[in-house]
């Protein structure tokens, strides 16, 4: 978190846009992704993109081909299966709370590779 003095300095010398985070555009980010380039959200505390993701899935006619799972103890194999199933049917998988399944992250990395 930046201090008010630093924020004022940046605004004075560089402008207000440099202290305001850009608005995230899921549709634009999706256009930059493909089957080998997944979207990965790294979130700050308190942010929750699930509603935006669900709205985007609905707008993209993907609601029936969209699954989500909250990771944690024992959920890694279920997530792997979801990913594999959706690879063959062209669906999406939203992996939530990845920080609760750190031991499974190397497997996710292998799947993405």
Short mmCIF file of C-alpha atoms in Angstrom, two decimals:
data_model
loop_
_atom_site.label_atom_id
_atom_site.label_comp_id
_atom_site.label_asym_id
_atom_site.label_seq_id
_atom_site.Cartn_x
_atom_site.Cartn_y
_atom_site.Cartn_z
CA UNK A 1 0.00 0.00 0.00
CA UNK A 2 1.42 3.37 -0.94
CA UNK A 3 1.46 6.27 1.47
CA UNK A 4 -0.47 9.43 0.82
CA UNK A 5 2.80 11.39 0.37
CA UNK A 6 4.00 8.98 -2.32
CA UNK A 7 0.59 9.02 -3.98
CA UNK A 8 0.56 12.84 -4.04
CA UNK A 9 4.09 12.91 -5.48
CA UNK A 10 3.14 10.49 -8.27
CA UNK A 11 -0.04 12.41 -9.07
CA UNK A 12 1.85 15.72 -9.15
CA UNK A 13 4.69 14.47 -11.37
CA UNK A 14 3.06 11.77 -13.47
CA UNK A 15 -0.71 12.20 -13.24
CA UNK A 16 -3.73 10.62 -11.58
CA UNK A 17 -3.90 7.57 -13.91
CA UNK A 18 -0.63 6.29 -12.42
CA UNK A 19 -2.19 5.78 -8.97
CA UNK A 20 -5.47 4.25 -10.13
CA UNK A 21 -5.64 0.59 -11.14
CA UNK A 22 -7.03 -0.02 -14.62
CA UNK A 23 -10.50 -1.49 -14.96
CA UNK A 24 -10.22 -5.19 -15.79
CA UNK A 25 -11.80 -6.19 -19.09
CA UNK A 26 -12.51 -9.94 -19.12
CA UNK A 27 -13.73 -9.98 -22.74
CA UNK A 28 -10.51 -8.32 -23.95
CA UNK A 29 -8.35 -10.68 -21.90
CA UNK A 30 -10.28 -13.66 -23.24
CA UNK A 31 -9.45 -12.58 -26.79
CA UNK A 32 -5.76 -12.80 -25.84
CA UNK A 33 -6.14 -16.37 -24.56
CA UNK A 34 -6.41 -19.65 -26.44
CA UNK A 35 -6.39 -23.37 -25.70
CA UNK A 36 -2.71 -23.24 -24.75
CA UNK A 37 -2.83 -19.84 -23.03
CA UNK A 38 -5.28 -19.95 -20.13
CA UNK A 39 -6.46 -16.94 -18.17
CA UNK A 40 -5.01 -16.78 -14.68
CA UNK A 41 -6.38 -14.30 -12.16
CA UNK A 42 -4.03 -13.24 -9.40
CA UNK A 43 -6.27 -11.46 -6.96
CA UNK A 44 -5.79 -9.02 -4.16
CA UNK A 45 -7.46 -9.63 -0.84
CA UNK A 46 -11.20 -9.10 -0.98
CA UNK A 47 -11.60 -9.21 -4.76
CA UNK A 48 -13.91 -11.81 -6.28
CA UNK A 49 -14.23 -12.13 -10.07
CA UNK A 50 -16.73 -15.03 -9.94
CA UNK A 51 -19.81 -12.92 -10.75
CA UNK A 52 -17.99 -11.28 -13.68
CA UNK A 53 -16.82 -14.69 -14.88
CA UNK A 54 -20.34 -16.13 -14.70
CA UNK A 55 -21.78 -13.12 -16.54
CA UNK A 56 -19.10 -13.45 -19.23
CA UNK A 57 -19.84 -17.19 -19.55
CA UNK A 58 -23.52 -16.37 -20.01
CA UNK A 59 -22.77 -13.64 -22.57
CA UNK A 60 -20.54 -16.12 -24.43
CA UNK A 61 -23.19 -18.89 -24.41
CA UNK A 62 -20.84 -21.04 -22.33
CA UNK A 63 -22.94 -21.47 -19.17
CA UNK A 64 -23.63 -25.15 -19.91
CA UNK A 65 -19.94 -25.75 -20.67
CA UNK A 66 -18.60 -24.01 -17.58
CA UNK A 67 -17.62 -25.65 -14.30
CA UNK A 68 -16.01 -24.27 -11.19
CA UNK A 69 -14.33 -25.84 -8.20
CA UNK A 70 -13.01 -24.43 -4.97
CA UNK A 71 -9.65 -26.04 -4.31
CA UNK A 72 -8.54 -27.30 -0.96
CA UNK A 73 -7.90 -30.63 0.71
CA UNK A 74 -8.49 -33.49 -1.73
CA UNK A 75 -9.89 -31.39 -4.56
CA UNK A 76 -6.84 -31.62 -6.86
CA UNK A 77 -7.83 -34.89 -8.54
CA UNK A 78 -11.39 -33.60 -9.07
CA UNK A 79 -10.00 -30.43 -10.64
CA UNK A 80 -7.71 -32.47 -12.90
CA UNK A 81 -10.66 -34.52 -14.08
CA UNK A 82 -12.74 -31.39 -14.70
CA UNK A 83 -9.93 -29.90 -16.77
CA UNK A 84 -9.47 -33.08 -18.81
CA UNK A 85 -13.22 -33.44 -19.39
CA UNK A 86 -13.53 -29.85 -20.54
CA UNK A 87 -10.52 -30.10 -22.85
CA UNK A 88 -12.38 -32.67 -24.91
CA UNK A 89 -15.72 -30.85 -24.91
CA UNK A 90 -14.43 -27.30 -25.29
CA UNK A 91 -15.56 -26.14 -21.87
CA UNK A 92 -14.18 -23.83 -19.22
CA UNK A 93 -13.05 -24.57 -15.68
CA UNK A 94 -12.75 -21.90 -13.01
CA UNK A 95 -10.31 -22.96 -10.29
CA UNK A 96 -10.95 -20.97 -7.13
CA UNK A 97 -8.89 -20.70 -3.95
CA UNK A 98 -5.74 -22.16 -5.50
CA UNK A 99 -3.80 -20.90 -2.48
CA UNK A 100 -5.50 -23.67 -0.47
CA UNK A 101 -4.01 -26.37 -2.69
CA UNK A 102 -0.35 -25.42 -3.01
CA UNK A 103 0.76 -29.06 -3.16
CA UNK A 104 -1.38 -29.54 -6.29
CA UNK A 105 0.05 -26.55 -8.15
CA UNK A 106 2.92 -28.52 -9.77
CA UNK A 107 0.31 -30.87 -11.27
CA UNK A 108 -1.67 -27.89 -12.56
CA UNK A 109 1.52 -26.52 -14.06
CA UNK A 110 2.10 -29.85 -15.83
CA UNK A 111 -1.47 -29.84 -17.16
CA UNK A 112 -1.04 -26.31 -18.51
CA UNK A 113 2.30 -27.22 -20.09
#
